């Protein structure tokens, strides 16, 4: 950073610790960095890249990863702009311009302050508002609104032309647009220009975040105004806009009266016209490495400890039989779709859980369910007794499971003699859990008790969604501190059967059921 790191940029960098558990995002960050470097090296600027994804999909974390790569280059001034910080308090675009000139331009503080003053005065909001309203009384068209709505410009002008006095309109429109031209000229003076085929000496890479927290109409206006101010001149600027396209798309649909059947597609295409390219973060992401890193200072459930120490088969060869608990923690499951909630929920329960702390894993899952899917949390409460019995029966079912010790090139391997239920301890437990879930549903469906009927409906909804069943299996993983660990199970003198859980299972299951019910 040429002029120090502001507080917003410092806050962005705090997300780097979270990012290290998402390897696919690291790959994408390197890809985007390479693409930006190529454009900068060839002088193909200005440029705008969209990073699209729903709320909580890790857009801010991705920008932190990208910033870390970009700042390795001497002539890259990375600017982070948090749109939400300014929304409702002041105009976002002038704040963005000021931020770019403070942290993206070269020169002394006085020079950069003066440049920002000249650009913003050239735009002249107060003057523009006054001339806009005055012009509307004369010609029926507000030039300020034309600037704010460039996508509709031609229609607006045509609708106003019928009321225009021919000798007035050119001067008024020219007067307003001269302000935009002046602002662009001042930006060129402050930032420099680009020659195609030649790498600029100084490039501002502007990371725009939190647009989806702003009013959708305001967010769309920001994207459009940026395109007008920066995209139509040879400025050495690259923008990376991280946003959720859904709320902005709704604003576009409303503004342009798009039909509901095809409106989602059309609004997305309109939004994409305001960026040169985009990357989508909505694809399923494996979060196991991230969760494993988060839990490095806490005790994982017993089954997870066994699988973590074992040499496991390839998950991709059989997602049913070869899965570990970490393998099924992906953004495909609704409970894990919001990475921000996943991380903040963990921080909250880790800090505040004093009672039953040995059930911290389960408590964390219930906190996420309460935050992301309250109905699912209610179903878990309704099914607390059923899930408790399903889990207890599944633990009993894996007692005595026979295995052998295999010397694998990667280490000692615990291999089950019969793999019809699965090849990992988690997969075996999950298979039994499904079986007992179906038995419990059959029992509830023949009951004449009204509460049992409600439980049957909730359990039927659960079993219809395998991703949710995986979540319930995961939250049913319990600690069992007295059970032998992997090193004990693989001793030569060991009877090669999983041991009994003993009476501890009954009391721990009861605590587990009470936690679900609360």
PDB file of C-alpha atoms in Angstrom, residues 132-341:
ATOM      1  CA  UNK A 132     -31.458  19.314 -12.732  1.00  0.00           C
ATOM      2  CA  UNK A 133     -34.661  20.591 -11.167  1.00  0.00           C
ATOM      3  CA  UNK A 134     -34.437  23.877 -13.070  1.00  0.00           C
ATOM      4  CA  UNK A 135     -33.873  22.050 -16.349  1.00  0.00           C
ATOM      5  CA  UNK A 136     -36.861  19.831 -15.735  1.00  0.00           C
ATOM      6  CA  UNK A 137     -39.152  22.879 -15.518  1.00  0.00           C
ATOM      7  CA  UNK A 138     -37.751  24.073 -18.839  1.00  0.00           C
ATOM      8  CA  UNK A 139     -37.394  20.944 -20.926  1.00  0.00           C
ATOM      9  CA  UNK A 140     -39.246  18.173 -19.085  1.00  0.00           C
ATOM     10  CA  UNK A 141     -36.084  16.144 -18.492  1.00  0.00           C
ATOM     11  CA  UNK A 142     -33.884  16.117 -15.369  1.00  0.00           C
ATOM     12  CA  UNK A 143     -30.274  15.629 -16.566  1.00  0.00           C
ATOM     13  CA  UNK A 144     -29.269  14.437 -13.082  1.00  0.00           C
ATOM     14  CA  UNK A 145     -31.681  11.545 -13.403  1.00  0.00           C
ATOM     15  CA  UNK A 146     -30.217  10.790 -16.829  1.00  0.00           C
ATOM     16  CA  UNK A 147     -26.832  10.349 -15.210  1.00  0.00           C
ATOM     17  CA  UNK A 148     -28.272   8.199 -12.448  1.00  0.00           C
ATOM     18  CA  UNK A 149     -30.087   6.004 -14.930  1.00  0.00           C
ATOM     19  CA  UNK A 150     -27.804   5.652 -17.942  1.00  0.00           C
ATOM     20  CA  UNK A 151     -29.321   2.305 -18.895  1.00  0.00           C
ATOM     21  CA  UNK A 152     -32.630   4.078 -19.638  1.00  0.00           C
ATOM     22  CA  UNK A 153     -31.064   7.262 -20.990  1.00  0.00           C
ATOM     23  CA  UNK A 154     -32.281   7.070 -24.570  1.00  0.00           C
ATOM     24  CA  UNK A 155     -35.881   6.343 -23.552  1.00  0.00           C
ATOM     25  CA  UNK A 156     -35.904   9.187 -21.049  1.00  0.00           C
ATOM     26  CA  UNK A 157     -34.501  11.665 -23.539  1.00  0.00           C
ATOM     27  CA  UNK A 158     -36.974  10.620 -26.247  1.00  0.00           C
ATOM     28  CA  UNK A 159     -39.931  10.943 -23.895  1.00  0.00           C
ATOM     29  CA  UNK A 160     -38.820  14.453 -22.949  1.00  0.00           C
ATOM     30  CA  UNK A 161     -37.971  15.680 -26.419  1.00  0.00           C
ATOM     31  CA  UNK A 162     -41.597  16.396 -27.285  1.00  0.00           C
ATOM     32  CA  UNK A 163     -41.682  19.046 -24.554  1.00  0.00           C
ATOM     33  CA  UNK A 164     -38.277  20.508 -25.300  1.00  0.00           C
ATOM     34  CA  UNK A 165     -37.597  24.002 -26.466  1.00  0.00           C
ATOM     35  CA  UNK A 166     -35.002  23.424 -29.216  1.00  0.00           C
ATOM     36  CA  UNK A 167     -32.947  26.465 -28.262  1.00  0.00           C
ATOM     37  CA  UNK A 168     -32.775  25.482 -24.554  1.00  0.00           C
ATOM     38  CA  UNK A 169     -32.209  21.761 -24.335  1.00  0.00           C
ATOM     39  CA  UNK A 170     -28.706  21.507 -25.910  1.00  0.00           C
ATOM     40  CA  UNK A 171     -27.252  24.140 -23.620  1.00  0.00           C
ATOM     41  CA  UNK A 172     -28.793  22.680 -20.456  1.00  0.00           C
ATOM     42  CA  UNK A 173     -27.826  19.085 -21.187  1.00  0.00           C
ATOM     43  CA  UNK A 174     -24.367  20.213 -22.269  1.00  0.00           C
ATOM     44  CA  UNK A 175     -23.991  22.209 -19.059  1.00  0.00           C
ATOM     45  CA  UNK A 176     -24.725  19.166 -16.950  1.00  0.00           C
ATOM     46  CA  UNK A 177     -22.647  16.703 -18.915  1.00  0.00           C
ATOM     47  CA  UNK A 178     -19.742  19.107 -18.926  1.00  0.00           C
ATOM     48  CA  UNK A 179     -19.612  18.403 -15.191  1.00  0.00           C
ATOM     49  CA  UNK A 180     -19.198  14.665 -15.820  1.00  0.00           C
ATOM     50  CA  UNK A 181     -16.503  15.353 -18.410  1.00  0.00           C
ATOM     51  CA  UNK A 182     -14.700  17.628 -15.997  1.00  0.00           C
ATOM     52  CA  UNK A 183     -14.826  14.975 -13.289  1.00  0.00           C
ATOM     53  CA  UNK A 184     -13.350  12.432 -15.694  1.00  0.00           C
ATOM     54  CA  UNK A 185     -10.610  14.858 -16.721  1.00  0.00           C
ATOM     55  CA  UNK A 186      -9.716  15.434 -13.088  1.00  0.00           C
ATOM     56  CA  UNK A 187      -9.577  11.677 -12.518  1.00  0.00           C
ATOM     57  CA  UNK A 188      -7.142  11.373 -15.441  1.00  0.00           C
ATOM     58  CA  UNK A 189      -4.944  14.100 -13.956  1.00  0.00           C
ATOM     59  CA  UNK A 190      -4.916  12.393 -10.564  1.00  0.00           C
ATOM     60  CA  UNK A 191      -4.568   8.763 -11.634  1.00  0.00           C
ATOM     61  CA  UNK A 192      -2.820   9.048 -14.988  1.00  0.00           C
ATOM     62  CA  UNK A 193      -3.765   7.279 -18.201  1.00  0.00           C
ATOM     63  CA  UNK A 194      -3.217   3.949 -19.890  1.00  0.00           C
ATOM     64  CA  UNK A 195      -1.512   3.268 -23.200  1.00  0.00           C
ATOM     65  CA  UNK A 196      -2.623  -0.042 -24.775  1.00  0.00           C
ATOM     66  CA  UNK A 197       0.236  -2.543 -24.744  1.00  0.00           C
ATOM     67  CA  UNK A 198       2.166  -0.664 -22.054  1.00  0.00           C
ATOM     68  CA  UNK A 199       2.021  -1.497 -18.339  1.00  0.00           C
ATOM     69  CA  UNK A 200       1.077   1.586 -16.295  1.00  0.00           C
ATOM     70  CA  UNK A 201       3.487   2.775 -13.611  1.00  0.00           C
ATOM     71  CA  UNK A 202       0.729   2.927 -11.029  1.00  0.00           C
ATOM     72  CA  UNK A 203      -2.538   0.965 -10.915  1.00  0.00           C
ATOM     73  CA  UNK A 204      -5.388   1.252  -8.437  1.00  0.00           C
ATOM     74  CA  UNK A 205      -7.117  -2.079  -7.816  1.00  0.00           C
ATOM     75  CA  UNK A 206     -10.362  -1.221  -6.045  1.00  0.00           C
ATOM     76  CA  UNK A 207     -12.147  -3.946  -4.067  1.00  0.00           C
ATOM     77  CA  UNK A 208     -15.791  -2.943  -3.555  1.00  0.00           C
ATOM     78  CA  UNK A 209     -17.619  -4.875  -0.855  1.00  0.00           C
ATOM     79  CA  UNK A 210     -20.946  -4.996   1.012  1.00  0.00           C
ATOM     80  CA  UNK A 211     -23.032  -3.579  -1.850  1.00  0.00           C
ATOM     81  CA  UNK A 212     -25.682  -6.206  -1.098  1.00  0.00           C
ATOM     82  CA  UNK A 213     -26.204  -4.650   2.353  1.00  0.00           C
ATOM     83  CA  UNK A 214     -27.159  -1.333   0.746  1.00  0.00           C
ATOM     84  CA  UNK A 215     -30.566  -0.470  -0.652  1.00  0.00           C
ATOM     85  CA  UNK A 216     -30.766  -2.506  -3.910  1.00  0.00           C
ATOM     86  CA  UNK A 217     -31.622   0.556  -6.017  1.00  0.00           C
ATOM     87  CA  UNK A 218     -28.709   2.457  -4.509  1.00  0.00           C
ATOM     88  CA  UNK A 219     -26.378  -0.488  -5.111  1.00  0.00           C
ATOM     89  CA  UNK A 220     -27.367  -0.674  -8.779  1.00  0.00           C
ATOM     90  CA  UNK A 221     -26.888   3.086  -9.149  1.00  0.00           C
ATOM     91  CA  UNK A 222     -23.376   2.789  -7.730  1.00  0.00           C
ATOM     92  CA  UNK A 223     -22.473   0.094 -10.276  1.00  0.00           C
ATOM     93  CA  UNK A 224     -23.850   2.189 -13.137  1.00  0.00           C
ATOM     94  CA  UNK A 225     -22.230   5.455 -12.068  1.00  0.00           C
ATOM     95  CA  UNK A 226     -18.877   3.727 -11.666  1.00  0.00           C
ATOM     96  CA  UNK A 227     -19.213   2.455 -15.225  1.00  0.00           C
ATOM     97  CA  UNK A 228     -19.869   5.985 -16.488  1.00  0.00           C
ATOM     98  CA  UNK A 229     -17.119   7.728 -14.536  1.00  0.00           C
ATOM     99  CA  UNK A 230     -14.328   5.168 -14.766  1.00  0.00           C
ATOM    100  CA  UNK A 231     -15.204   2.848 -17.621  1.00  0.00           C
ATOM    101  CA  UNK A 232     -15.368   5.408 -20.409  1.00  0.00           C
ATOM    102  CA  UNK A 233     -11.859   6.822 -20.071  1.00  0.00           C
ATOM    103  CA  UNK A 234      -8.365   5.305 -20.258  1.00  0.00           C
ATOM    104  CA  UNK A 235      -7.832   5.204 -16.494  1.00  0.00           C
ATOM    105  CA  UNK A 236      -5.367   2.792 -14.794  1.00  0.00           C
ATOM    106  CA  UNK A 237      -8.055   1.341 -12.552  1.00  0.00           C
ATOM    107  CA  UNK A 238      -9.383  -2.192 -12.046  1.00  0.00           C
ATOM    108  CA  UNK A 239     -12.525  -2.779  -9.992  1.00  0.00           C
ATOM    109  CA  UNK A 240     -13.484  -6.019  -8.272  1.00  0.00           C
ATOM    110  CA  UNK A 241     -17.117  -5.793  -7.146  1.00  0.00           C
ATOM    111  CA  UNK A 242     -18.291  -8.413  -4.637  1.00  0.00           C
ATOM    112  CA  UNK A 243     -22.083  -8.531  -4.469  1.00  0.00           C
ATOM    113  CA  UNK A 244     -25.115 -10.741  -4.120  1.00  0.00           C
ATOM    114  CA  UNK A 245     -26.863 -10.407  -7.501  1.00  0.00           C
ATOM    115  CA  UNK A 246     -30.297 -11.438  -6.180  1.00  0.00           C
ATOM    116  CA  UNK A 247     -31.427  -8.242  -4.381  1.00  0.00           C
ATOM    117  CA  UNK A 248     -29.858  -6.036  -7.065  1.00  0.00           C
ATOM    118  CA  UNK A 249     -31.655  -8.180  -9.646  1.00  0.00           C
ATOM    119  CA  UNK A 250     -34.974  -7.540  -7.888  1.00  0.00           C
ATOM    120  CA  UNK A 251     -34.326  -3.798  -8.112  1.00  0.00           C
ATOM    121  CA  UNK A 252     -33.590  -4.147 -11.833  1.00  0.00           C
ATOM    122  CA  UNK A 253     -36.792  -6.163 -12.361  1.00  0.00           C
ATOM    123  CA  UNK A 254     -38.842  -3.538 -10.581  1.00  0.00           C
ATOM    124  CA  UNK A 255     -37.192  -0.616 -12.364  1.00  0.00           C
ATOM    125  CA  UNK A 256     -37.550  -2.038 -15.861  1.00  0.00           C
ATOM    126  CA  UNK A 257     -40.855  -3.849 -15.392  1.00  0.00           C
ATOM    127  CA  UNK A 258     -39.498  -7.278 -16.306  1.00  0.00           C
ATOM    128  CA  UNK A 259     -41.912 -10.220 -16.421  1.00  0.00           C
ATOM    129  CA  UNK A 260     -41.676 -12.593 -13.455  1.00  0.00           C
ATOM    130  CA  UNK A 261     -41.213 -15.730 -15.596  1.00  0.00           C
ATOM    131  CA  UNK A 262     -38.076 -14.526 -17.333  1.00  0.00           C
ATOM    132  CA  UNK A 263     -37.254 -11.524 -15.177  1.00  0.00           C
ATOM    133  CA  UNK A 264     -34.647 -13.237 -13.034  1.00  0.00           C
ATOM    134  CA  UNK A 265     -32.668 -14.236 -16.101  1.00  0.00           C
ATOM    135  CA  UNK A 266     -33.071 -10.838 -17.766  1.00  0.00           C
ATOM    136  CA  UNK A 267     -32.150  -8.856 -14.637  1.00  0.00           C
ATOM    137  CA  UNK A 268     -29.039 -10.974 -14.160  1.00  0.00           C
ATOM    138  CA  UNK A 269     -28.048 -10.320 -17.786  1.00  0.00           C
ATOM    139  CA  UNK A 270     -28.560  -6.562 -17.290  1.00  0.00           C
ATOM    140  CA  UNK A 271     -26.349  -6.588 -14.201  1.00  0.00           C
ATOM    141  CA  UNK A 272     -23.678  -8.511 -16.087  1.00  0.00           C
ATOM    142  CA  UNK A 273     -23.587  -5.744 -18.720  1.00  0.00           C
ATOM    143  CA  UNK A 274     -22.017  -3.473 -16.125  1.00  0.00           C
ATOM    144  CA  UNK A 275     -19.021  -5.743 -15.541  1.00  0.00           C
ATOM    145  CA  UNK A 276     -16.473  -7.017 -18.040  1.00  0.00           C
ATOM    146  CA  UNK A 277     -16.399 -10.523 -16.546  1.00  0.00           C
ATOM    147  CA  UNK A 278     -17.520 -12.269 -13.378  1.00  0.00           C
ATOM    148  CA  UNK A 279     -16.814 -15.225 -11.109  1.00  0.00           C
ATOM    149  CA  UNK A 280     -19.599 -17.069  -9.296  1.00  0.00           C
ATOM    150  CA  UNK A 281     -19.124 -18.255  -5.689  1.00  0.00           C
ATOM    151  CA  UNK A 282     -22.412 -20.180  -5.537  1.00  0.00           C
ATOM    152  CA  UNK A 283     -20.907 -23.603  -6.384  1.00  0.00           C
ATOM    153  CA  UNK A 284     -20.669 -26.154  -3.576  1.00  0.00           C
ATOM    154  CA  UNK A 285     -17.519 -25.722  -1.493  1.00  0.00           C
ATOM    155  CA  UNK A 286     -15.964 -28.303   0.843  1.00  0.00           C
ATOM    156  CA  UNK A 287     -15.657 -26.757   4.297  1.00  0.00           C
ATOM    157  CA  UNK A 288     -14.123 -29.701   6.156  1.00  0.00           C
ATOM    158  CA  UNK A 289     -10.574 -28.265   6.224  1.00  0.00           C
ATOM    159  CA  UNK A 290     -11.939 -24.939   7.475  1.00  0.00           C
ATOM    160  CA  UNK A 291     -13.950 -26.590  10.280  1.00  0.00           C
ATOM    161  CA  UNK A 292     -10.995 -28.800  11.208  1.00  0.00           C
ATOM    162  CA  UNK A 293      -8.819 -25.702  11.531  1.00  0.00           C
ATOM    163  CA  UNK A 294     -11.463 -23.861  13.557  1.00  0.00           C
ATOM    164  CA  UNK A 295     -11.718 -26.776  16.002  1.00  0.00           C
ATOM    165  CA  UNK A 296      -7.965 -27.267  16.401  1.00  0.00           C
ATOM    166  CA  UNK A 297      -8.094 -26.056  20.019  1.00  0.00           C
ATOM    167  CA  UNK A 298     -11.239 -27.980  21.001  1.00  0.00           C
ATOM    168  CA  UNK A 299     -11.955 -31.693  21.360  1.00  0.00           C
ATOM    169  CA  UNK A 300     -13.726 -33.261  18.410  1.00  0.00           C
ATOM    170  CA  UNK A 301     -16.343 -36.031  18.829  1.00  0.00           C
ATOM    171  CA  UNK A 302     -14.953 -39.554  19.250  1.00  0.00           C
ATOM    172  CA  UNK A 303     -15.927 -40.884  15.795  1.00  0.00           C
ATOM    173  CA  UNK A 304     -14.262 -37.893  14.135  1.00  0.00           C
ATOM    174  CA  UNK A 305     -11.070 -38.482  16.116  1.00  0.00           C
ATOM    175  CA  UNK A 306     -10.949 -42.105  14.974  1.00  0.00           C
ATOM    176  CA  UNK A 307     -11.398 -41.222  11.296  1.00  0.00           C
ATOM    177  CA  UNK A 308      -8.988 -38.269  11.496  1.00  0.00           C
ATOM    178  CA  UNK A 309      -6.176 -40.563  12.689  1.00  0.00           C
ATOM    179  CA  UNK A 310      -6.976 -43.326  10.199  1.00  0.00           C
ATOM    180  CA  UNK A 311      -5.857 -43.739   6.584  1.00  0.00           C
ATOM    181  CA  UNK A 312      -9.165 -43.246   4.809  1.00  0.00           C
ATOM    182  CA  UNK A 313     -10.335 -44.430   1.369  1.00  0.00           C
ATOM    183  CA  UNK A 314     -10.928 -41.930  -1.431  1.00  0.00           C
ATOM    184  CA  UNK A 315     -14.161 -40.079  -0.749  1.00  0.00           C
ATOM    185  CA  UNK A 316     -14.829 -39.522  -4.461  1.00  0.00           C
ATOM    186  CA  UNK A 317     -14.850 -43.273  -5.146  1.00  0.00           C
ATOM    187  CA  UNK A 318     -17.932 -43.675  -2.968  1.00  0.00           C
ATOM    188  CA  UNK A 319     -19.500 -40.671  -1.281  1.00  0.00           C
ATOM    189  CA  UNK A 320     -21.781 -42.967   0.713  1.00  0.00           C
ATOM    190  CA  UNK A 321     -19.297 -45.541   2.003  1.00  0.00           C
ATOM    191  CA  UNK A 322     -16.073 -43.514   2.138  1.00  0.00           C
ATOM    192  CA  UNK A 323     -17.301 -40.295   3.760  1.00  0.00           C
ATOM    193  CA  UNK A 324     -15.771 -38.875   6.897  1.00  0.00           C
ATOM    194  CA  UNK A 325     -17.620 -36.239   8.909  1.00  0.00           C
ATOM    195  CA  UNK A 326     -15.455 -33.511   7.415  1.00  0.00           C
ATOM    196  CA  UNK A 327     -16.308 -34.689   3.879  1.00  0.00           C
ATOM    197  CA  UNK A 328     -20.028 -34.000   4.280  1.00  0.00           C
ATOM    198  CA  UNK A 329     -19.533 -30.477   5.644  1.00  0.00           C
ATOM    199  CA  UNK A 330     -20.043 -28.538   2.423  1.00  0.00           C
ATOM    200  CA  UNK A 331     -21.988 -25.463   1.371  1.00  0.00           C
ATOM    201  CA  UNK A 332     -24.489 -27.793  -0.345  1.00  0.00           C
ATOM    202  CA  UNK A 333     -26.037 -28.374   3.076  1.00  0.00           C
ATOM    203  CA  UNK A 334     -28.296 -25.408   3.942  1.00  0.00           C
ATOM    204  CA  UNK A 335     -26.817 -25.187   7.439  1.00  0.00           C
ATOM    205  CA  UNK A 336     -23.326 -24.594   6.026  1.00  0.00           C
ATOM    206  CA  UNK A 337     -24.321 -22.327   3.134  1.00  0.00           C
ATOM    207  CA  UNK A 338     -23.439 -19.180   5.079  1.00  0.00           C
ATOM    208  CA  UNK A 339     -19.732 -19.222   5.931  1.00  0.00           C
ATOM    209  CA  UNK A 340     -20.027 -16.042   7.961  1.00  0.00           C
ATOM    210  CA  UNK A 341     -22.704 -17.514  10.234  1.00  0.00           C
TER     211      UNK A 341
END
